[in-house]
XYZ file of C-alpha atoms in Angstrom:
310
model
C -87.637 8.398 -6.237
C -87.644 11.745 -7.260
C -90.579 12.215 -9.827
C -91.931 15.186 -11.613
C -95.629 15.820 -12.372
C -96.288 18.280 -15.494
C -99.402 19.676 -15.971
C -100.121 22.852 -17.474
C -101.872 24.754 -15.011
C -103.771 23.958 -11.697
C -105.271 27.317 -11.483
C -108.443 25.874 -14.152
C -109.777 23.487 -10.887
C -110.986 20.962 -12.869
C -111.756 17.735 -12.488
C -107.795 16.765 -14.393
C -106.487 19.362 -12.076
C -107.850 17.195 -9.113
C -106.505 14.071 -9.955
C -102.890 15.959 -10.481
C -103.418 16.988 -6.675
C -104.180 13.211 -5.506
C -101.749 11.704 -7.863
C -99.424 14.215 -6.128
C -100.295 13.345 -2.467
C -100.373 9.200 -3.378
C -96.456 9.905 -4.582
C -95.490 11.417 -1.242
C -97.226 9.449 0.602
C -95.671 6.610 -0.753
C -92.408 7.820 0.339
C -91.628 9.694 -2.735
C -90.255 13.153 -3.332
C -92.739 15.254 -5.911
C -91.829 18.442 -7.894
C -95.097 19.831 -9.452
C -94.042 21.357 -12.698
C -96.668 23.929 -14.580
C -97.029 26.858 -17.120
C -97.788 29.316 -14.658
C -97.660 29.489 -10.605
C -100.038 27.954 -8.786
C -102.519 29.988 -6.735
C -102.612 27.471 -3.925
C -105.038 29.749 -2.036
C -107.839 29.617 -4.772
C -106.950 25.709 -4.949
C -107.387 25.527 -1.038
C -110.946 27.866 -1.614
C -112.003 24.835 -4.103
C -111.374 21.567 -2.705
C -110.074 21.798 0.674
C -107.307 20.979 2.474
C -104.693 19.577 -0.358
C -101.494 17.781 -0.258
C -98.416 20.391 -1.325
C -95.641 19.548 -3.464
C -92.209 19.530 -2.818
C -90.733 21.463 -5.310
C -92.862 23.911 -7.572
C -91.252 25.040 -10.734
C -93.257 27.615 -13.457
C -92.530 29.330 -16.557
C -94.423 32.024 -16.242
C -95.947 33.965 -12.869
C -99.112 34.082 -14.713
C -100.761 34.034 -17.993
C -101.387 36.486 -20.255
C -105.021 37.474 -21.240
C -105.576 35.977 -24.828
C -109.253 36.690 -25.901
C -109.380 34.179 -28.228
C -109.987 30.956 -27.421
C -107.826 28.714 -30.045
C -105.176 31.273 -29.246
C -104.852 30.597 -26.223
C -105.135 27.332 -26.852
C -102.199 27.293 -29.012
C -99.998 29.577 -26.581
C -100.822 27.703 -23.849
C -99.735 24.154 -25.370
C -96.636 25.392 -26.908
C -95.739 26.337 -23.602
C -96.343 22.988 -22.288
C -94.630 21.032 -24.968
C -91.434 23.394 -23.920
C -92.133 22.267 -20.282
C -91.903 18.906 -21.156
C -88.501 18.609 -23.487
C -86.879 20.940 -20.395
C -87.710 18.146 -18.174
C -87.185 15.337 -20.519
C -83.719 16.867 -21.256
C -82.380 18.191 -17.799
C -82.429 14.499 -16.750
C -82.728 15.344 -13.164
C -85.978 13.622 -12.006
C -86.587 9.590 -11.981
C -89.764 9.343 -13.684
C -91.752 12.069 -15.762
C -95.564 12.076 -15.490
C -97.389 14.164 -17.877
C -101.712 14.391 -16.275
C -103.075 15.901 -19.423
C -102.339 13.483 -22.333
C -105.292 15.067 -23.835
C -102.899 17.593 -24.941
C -100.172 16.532 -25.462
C -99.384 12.504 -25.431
C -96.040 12.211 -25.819
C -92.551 13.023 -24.123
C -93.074 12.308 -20.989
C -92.406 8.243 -18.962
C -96.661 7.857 -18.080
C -99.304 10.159 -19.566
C -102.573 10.274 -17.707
C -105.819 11.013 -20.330
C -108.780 13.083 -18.486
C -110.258 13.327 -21.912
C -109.966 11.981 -25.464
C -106.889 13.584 -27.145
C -106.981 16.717 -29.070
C -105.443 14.954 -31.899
C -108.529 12.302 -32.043
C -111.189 14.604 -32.375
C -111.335 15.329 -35.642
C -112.409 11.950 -36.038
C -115.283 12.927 -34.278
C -119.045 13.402 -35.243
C -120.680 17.004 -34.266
C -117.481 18.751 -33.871
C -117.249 22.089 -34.930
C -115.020 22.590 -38.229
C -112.811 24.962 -35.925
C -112.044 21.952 -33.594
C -111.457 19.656 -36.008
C -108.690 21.551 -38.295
C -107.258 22.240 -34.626
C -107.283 18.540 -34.021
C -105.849 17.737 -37.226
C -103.269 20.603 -36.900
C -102.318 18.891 -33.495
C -101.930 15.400 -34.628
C -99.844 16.902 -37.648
C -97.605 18.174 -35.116
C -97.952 15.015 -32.947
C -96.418 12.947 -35.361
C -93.741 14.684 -35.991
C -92.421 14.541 -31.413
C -93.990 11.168 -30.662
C -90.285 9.423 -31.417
C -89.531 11.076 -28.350
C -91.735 8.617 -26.298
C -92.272 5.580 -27.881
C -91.918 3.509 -24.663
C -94.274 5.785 -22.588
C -97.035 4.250 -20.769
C -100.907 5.625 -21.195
C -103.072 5.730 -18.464
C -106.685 6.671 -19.458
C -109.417 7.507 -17.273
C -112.219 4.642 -18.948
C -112.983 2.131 -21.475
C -114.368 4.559 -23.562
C -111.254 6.366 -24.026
C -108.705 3.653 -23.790
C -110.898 2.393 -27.264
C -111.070 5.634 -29.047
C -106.921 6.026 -28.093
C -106.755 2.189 -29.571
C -109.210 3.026 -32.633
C -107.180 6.572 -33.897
C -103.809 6.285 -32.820
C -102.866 2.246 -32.416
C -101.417 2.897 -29.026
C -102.504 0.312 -26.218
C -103.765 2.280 -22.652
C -104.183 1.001 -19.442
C -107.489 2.222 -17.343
C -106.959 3.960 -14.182
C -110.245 5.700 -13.002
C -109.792 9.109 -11.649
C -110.099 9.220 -7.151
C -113.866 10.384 -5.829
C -113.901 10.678 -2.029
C -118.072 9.355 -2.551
C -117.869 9.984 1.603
C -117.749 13.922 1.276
C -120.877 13.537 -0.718
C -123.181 10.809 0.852
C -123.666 11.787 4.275
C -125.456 10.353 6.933
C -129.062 12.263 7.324
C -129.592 12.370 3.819
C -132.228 15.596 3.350
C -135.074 15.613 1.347
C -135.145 17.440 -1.866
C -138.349 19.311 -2.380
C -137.190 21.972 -4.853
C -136.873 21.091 -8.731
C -133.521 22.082 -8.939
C -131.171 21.211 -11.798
C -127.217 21.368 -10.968
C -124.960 21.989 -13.923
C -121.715 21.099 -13.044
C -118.865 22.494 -15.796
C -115.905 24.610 -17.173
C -117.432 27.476 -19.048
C -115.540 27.061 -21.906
C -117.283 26.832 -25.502
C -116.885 23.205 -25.924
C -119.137 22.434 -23.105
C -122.006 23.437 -24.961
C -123.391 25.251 -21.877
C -125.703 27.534 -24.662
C -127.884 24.505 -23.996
C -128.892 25.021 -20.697
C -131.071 28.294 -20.999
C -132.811 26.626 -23.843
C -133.561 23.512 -21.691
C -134.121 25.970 -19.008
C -136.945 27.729 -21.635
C -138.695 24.012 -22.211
C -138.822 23.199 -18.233
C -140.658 25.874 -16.873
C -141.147 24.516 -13.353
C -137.643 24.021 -12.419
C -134.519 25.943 -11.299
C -131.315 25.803 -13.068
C -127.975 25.947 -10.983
C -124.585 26.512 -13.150
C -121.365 26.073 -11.043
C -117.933 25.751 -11.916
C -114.470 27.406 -12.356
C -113.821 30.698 -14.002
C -110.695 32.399 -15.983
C -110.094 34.738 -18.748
C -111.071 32.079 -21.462
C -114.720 31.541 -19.616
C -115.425 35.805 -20.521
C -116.991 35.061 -23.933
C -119.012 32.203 -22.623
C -120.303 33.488 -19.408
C -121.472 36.486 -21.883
C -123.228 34.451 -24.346
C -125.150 32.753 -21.677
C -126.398 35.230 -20.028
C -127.682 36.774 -23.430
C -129.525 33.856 -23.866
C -130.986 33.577 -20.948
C -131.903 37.212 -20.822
C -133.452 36.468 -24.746
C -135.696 33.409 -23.252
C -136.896 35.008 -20.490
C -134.973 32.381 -17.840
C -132.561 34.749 -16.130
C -134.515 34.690 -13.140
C -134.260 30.530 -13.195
C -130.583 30.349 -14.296
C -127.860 31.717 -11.537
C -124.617 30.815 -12.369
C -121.827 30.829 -9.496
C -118.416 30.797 -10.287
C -114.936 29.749 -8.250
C -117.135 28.993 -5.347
C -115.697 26.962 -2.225
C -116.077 23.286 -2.105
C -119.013 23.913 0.449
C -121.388 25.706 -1.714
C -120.338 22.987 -4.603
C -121.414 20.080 -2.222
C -125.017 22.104 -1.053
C -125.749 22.819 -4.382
C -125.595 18.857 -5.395
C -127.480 17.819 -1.947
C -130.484 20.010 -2.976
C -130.164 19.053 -6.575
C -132.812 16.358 -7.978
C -131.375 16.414 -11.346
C -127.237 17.084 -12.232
C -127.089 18.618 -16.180
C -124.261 18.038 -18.174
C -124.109 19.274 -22.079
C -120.362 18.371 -22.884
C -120.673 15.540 -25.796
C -118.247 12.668 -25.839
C -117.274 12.830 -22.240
C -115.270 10.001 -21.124
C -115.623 10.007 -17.229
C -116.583 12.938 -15.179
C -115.942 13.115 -12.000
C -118.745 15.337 -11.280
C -121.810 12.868 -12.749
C -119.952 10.332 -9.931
C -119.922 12.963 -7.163
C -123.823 13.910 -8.130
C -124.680 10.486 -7.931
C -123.549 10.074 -4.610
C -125.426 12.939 -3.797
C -128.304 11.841 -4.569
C -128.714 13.660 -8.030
C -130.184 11.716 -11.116
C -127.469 12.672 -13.787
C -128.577 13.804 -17.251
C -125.869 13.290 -19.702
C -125.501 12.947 -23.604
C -125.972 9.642 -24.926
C -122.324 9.856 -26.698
C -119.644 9.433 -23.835
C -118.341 6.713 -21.648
């Protein structure tokens, strides 16, 4: 067959952007040809930097070359998913691939044959407790807009990453989801001679993007004196405002010198950083399955996560 994968871009190396890649290779290797369709072009060098050795596509197709610099969050937001929603009626209407698979439902959950969920929809979170007002008038905006396309996909199939999702996808929009748990190669992070860890280190593993709640870690950092706090994770023009308010927090608490954050850093210094770890940190709320916390506990690390999220 000759199927397309959508996803808007696999420059944010995230955890969704992962399970694009192995989705990707599972298709070929099953004898299938892939064209990877995105937003913007794919920096397959920074992709190779973060996980390794990946599986290329057959085809890429993009948009743009790259995208613009948007200061504001929502607005990029917005830009970036009205970009996406055009991605998907070009391929939905140009007929020319098999099967259309959309790997971030999240945003957008309709149009495309299968929609893979790395996170509860946009749309749902309104109906959401502890959810900025911002968020939820987006949310509401979104599912709005939802409505008004999902005709075009009735007969899709859903594919969430955990119960947790699947029920919050059955509670807010009546739609029934199959659970397919995201891949975790547990052998790149369990190996052999296991070393001791001696230092109280804390591993935060994350996006730094404002609904992460990352502000959280100085002031944990500020109420754990003996310990040292580790932030790691990828970087783009969206992370600027966060990555600044951090460090202005830390500087405020006095922590700076226990809080070193790393950013786009090779798979190598990802996977030392959660072998020395005792403790992995993560401050997102309502997380439905994160790849990392799995990772981290194959490590070794004991994960600290909030009490609402699958």
């Amino acid at each position: 067959m000759k199927i397309a994968i959508a996803h808007p871009s696999l420059n944010a190396c995230g955890g969704a952007e992962l399970l694009c890649i192995s989705l990707m290779e599972a298709l070929k290797v099953a004898g299938n040809e892939v064209v990877i369709f995105t937003v913007e072009r794919t920096d397959w060098i920074l992709l190779r930097k973060i996980y390794g050795d990946i599986t290329h596509p057959n085809k890429e197709i993009y948009l743009l070359p790259s995208l613009p610099k948007i200061p504001s969050n929502i607005l990029y937001s917005i830009f970036l998913l009205s970009l996406y929603t055009i991605l998907l009626f070009i391929l939905k209407l140009r007929g020319k691939c098999d099967l259309v698979i959309s790997t971030c439902g999240e945003k957008i959950d309709s149009i495309a044959d299968i929609v893979y969920f790395n996170s509860i929809p946009l749309r749902c979170v309104y109906s959401l407790s502890n959810i900025s007002v911002k968020r939820k008038m987006y949310g509401k905006a979104l599912n709005l807009f939802l409505r008004i396309i999902d005709f075009s996909g009735k007969n899709r199939l859903l594919l969430v990453n955990s119960k947790f999702n699947r029920d919050i996808i059955k509670k807010i929009l009546g739609r029934k989801a199959q659970i397919v748990y995201p891949p975790v190669n547990l052998k790149k992070f369990h190996p052999i001679n296991r070393r001791v860890k001696s230092e109280n280190l804390v591993v935060v593993i994350s996006r730094f993007l404002p609904e992460q709640n990352l502000d959280y870690v100085p002031v944990i950092a500020k109420l754990v004196p003996n310990s040292k706090f580790v932030m790691i994770g990828p970087c783009s023009t969206a992370s600027k405002n966060t990555l600044r308010k951090i460090n202005e927090l830390s500087r405020k608490l006095g922590v700076r010198d226990r809080v070193k954050i790393l950013v786009n850093q090779p798979f190598s210094k990802y996977l030392n950083a959660l072998l020395a770890a005792k403790v992995l940190f993560r401050t997102q709320p309502y997380e439905p399955f994160s790849m990392a916390i799995v990772e981290a506990m194959a490590a070794g690390c004991v994960p600290v996560v909030p009490r609402c999220g699958g």
